[in-house]
Amino acid sequence: MLETNGGTEESVRHDSYVLDLREAGRDRIADVGGKGAHLGELSRIDGVSVPDGYCVTTAAFRRVVAGVPEIGGLLDRLAAAAPGDRDEIRTLSAQVRRAIEECPVPDDLAAAVTRPLARLGEDAAYAVRSSATAEDLPAASFAGQQDTYLNVVGPASVLEHVRLCWASLFTERATAYRLQNGFDHRKAAMAVLVQRMVASEASGTLFTADPVTGNRRVSAVESVFGLGEALVSGRVNADVHRVRDGAVVGKEVAAKRSALDPVPGGGTRERPIGGDEQERQVLTDEQAVRLAELGRRIEAYFGRPQDIEWCLADGGFRIVQSRPVTTLFPVPEARGGDGDGARGNRVYISVGHQQMMTDPLKPLGLSFWQMTTPRPMAEAGGRLFVDVTAALAAPASRAAYLEVFDRSDPLIGDALRTVLDRGGLIPPAEDGAAPAAPPSGGAPGEVDADPAVVAELVARGRESTAAAERAVGAASGPELFDVIVEDLAELKRLMFDPHSTRVIMAAMEASAWLNDKLSAWLGEQNAAEALTQSAPGNVTSQMGLALLDVADAVRPHPEVVAHLRTVGDAGAEDLLEGLTGLPGGRQARDAIQAYLDDYGMRCVGEIDITRPRWSERPATLVPVLLSHIDNFEPGAGARRFEQGLQEARKKEREVLERLRALPDGEGRAEEVERRIGLVRTFIGYREYPKYFMISRYLVYKRALLAEADGLVRAGVLRDREDAFFLTFEEFRDAVRTGWADDGLIRRRREEFTGFEALTPPRVLTSEGEAVTGSYRRRDVPDGALAGLPVSSGTVEGHARVVLDMEEADLEAGDILVTAFTDPSWSPLFVTLEGLVTEVGGMMTHGAVVAREYGLPAVVGVENATALIRDGQRIRVNGTDGHVEILS
């Protein structure tokens, strides 16, 4: 049965079944539900008028449901239903509703539910509204999931509609929503609000933050004639006022062809609106401003942006609901940015869009990334942002920033220009203020194309990683955290070593130079891409080819292949041990283990140290490995590399021959040849600093998990992964003191679930506005999706929309469409014919590997995974940067 919060049915006093609305509040949410709690709080705010009424408490609901004998079994079946099984959810939820609707209400309970009507007026009209306990919460609003009934007249009708509200706890949409968000059906309960109807001249909603842009300083007022249900149901278009700082800054007057009015005796009817009345503003500008000011008062009381339902009667506003807005991306907490502390307005750019990881990071992951990177970052919604306000304020650094993003992520560059063009948000730099350094890291200086330079840098990185493994492995307890802090300083020195940076910048600038000059001299677009295919020393592209070699080692052994087809979510030991005893099992195990030794530190979202690594969950690789076994012949890895190498050499010969045929061509050819040498010698090394960082992350993680296991044994943590919801310093304190805040860990787990539902913007202001950029190009065919071209060529094929690498089911010739790719996706690339991502830039890992493999690729395609359906035939133009949907 549903939980009853202790006690028996007989122990519940009759007067606990109803509660005056003014007595409700946040401290009574278990009794009156989310909506009732909010309305009770609203009734206490000075200047806010709430219609009179009362709450039928959850105690009444629980008593009625306790009289339904079959409900326990139905709830068990509902709890076991898959969130995506709509048929099962529809059938079971309908059975639960019917059982509640048909269950008799005891006479004493019915009398208690209708008794307040004698005071409020038995012949008056009422709104009867559901108020679930899992409703209008900070992380999940459940808005619109249960039912509301308007203009209900008479005690019998009120009682009947209260029963219908109880049953609406199990509407199909409410049940599915609870399943998707992890809410227990048995812990949900329904209170019901009974309020005097207001004879509304107009109704609508008020958002105290712009729901489109997220700007916290802009209120959005939607208004219709008559009852607001017409707006909520979508039957009537609404007028929209946008109000900022006490003035209307935007207005849209809709054609309102009807209104919903109450009918004497009960119910509602739709009234047609004709003539000029359709175009008349529902609210005057002055009324919209007054309503927005009222909204600010309500927002201040609750401490966060609100979605408010209102109605207008006799010239005054009545508030009939206020709930937190749960879809807004949080505003970063200003901590001091790139030059002037936390003063004034701020502009932030998303770190995740630069790192190909737009998912939220857990607190331990956030703190580790902040400890790894060289500049301060702000946190919001489980993501990190860089404050670029000072850089945009200074003309010199502004130009450098915009130039960098025009090349790497034009959508960020355009969004920043949008902020600058508006004016007013970013003050000019103070006289004498030093401009912030550009994000590129400065000029590369001169460097020769000597492979020994790369070999020395890689050897230094491997030696440093081995030293870290020895030092971390020898430490435990509080000392371990000190060792990690010291080693992170060494990691940063290694990653940002000037010699290493010069090598990377030399390759990047040589590549840009080749594209510019060969376009001007020969009309070759993006020539550097063909010239970098199969460049030596790229650890990320080698990782993809190496898995083809593992497939070669496994393919000859049918028993091993059959076993791998049955593997579930196995850990490293289970997967590898399962091969023991099979014919060919030892060879297969050795090949897989060798691959994990080299690349087992990688995983999707690898910048978050808490994510499971391949070495921890090698079954992640099994679907890709089986795809390689099925789709490729032996030796495919070596052939793929050699094919790319020959194409690059052929392109180099062709370019040099064409140049030498030009006037002064010999000198041009000599310089181009030198730049090609720089690119091919150094471009692969660009992938190594992150490889060494992620290698260290695995070393740290293994040691930290051992400490977490100790805390679990000591009863400090419930689960080893509770440690992921502590910051590094909090984890250190837990190990030192033997105590951790369990309530904090639980809250952060809940917050993280909410963060997963949010989409981070590329550019965000301190006003909360998510600024959207566009490509502003005229060379995109009608209906095509614009993006950034990062790997030349055009290809047609079937789109495979993949949101999780572990669920990828690719065949040779497919075009991958996904939100983002980091190095862990590289093993998939050898199967593909093309790549489309929502996030990415010219020099991000996916783009680099796509060029080395010769895959046409377009990145930064907004909403690609929603606009392109799985299985559609598409054309990817990686030269001009657009995607066409062909079928």
Coordinates of N, CA, C and O in Angstrom, one line a residue, residues 659 662-669:
L659 N 52.7 24.2 -57.6 CA 53.4 25.5 -57.1 C 54.6 25.8 -58.0 O 54.9 26.9 -58.4
L662 N 54.3 27.8 -61.1 CA 53.9 29.2 -61.0 C 55.1 30.0 -61.1 O 56.3 29.6 -60.8
P663 N 55.0 31.3 -61.5 CA 56.1 32.3 -61.4 C 56.5 32.3 -59.9 O 55.7 32.4 -59.0
D664 N 57.8 32.3 -59.7 CA 58.4 32.3 -58.3 C 57.9 31.1 -57.6 O 57.9 31.1 -56.3
G665 N 57.6 30.1 -58.3 CA 57.0 28.9 -57.6 C 58.0 28.1 -56.8 O 57.6 27.4 -55.9
E666 N 59.2 28.1 -57.2 CA 60.2 27.3 -56.5 C 60.3 27.7 -55.0 O 60.3 26.9 -54.1
G667 N 60.3 29.1 -54.8 CA 60.4 29.6 -53.4 C 59.1 29.2 -52.6 O 59.2 28.9 -51.5
R668 N 58.0 29.4 -53.3 CA 56.7 29.0 -52.6 C 56.7 27.5 -52.3 O 56.3 27.2 -51.2
A669 N 57.1 26.7 -53.2 CA 57.1 25.3 -53.0 C 58.0 24.9 -51.8 O 57.7 24.0 -51.0

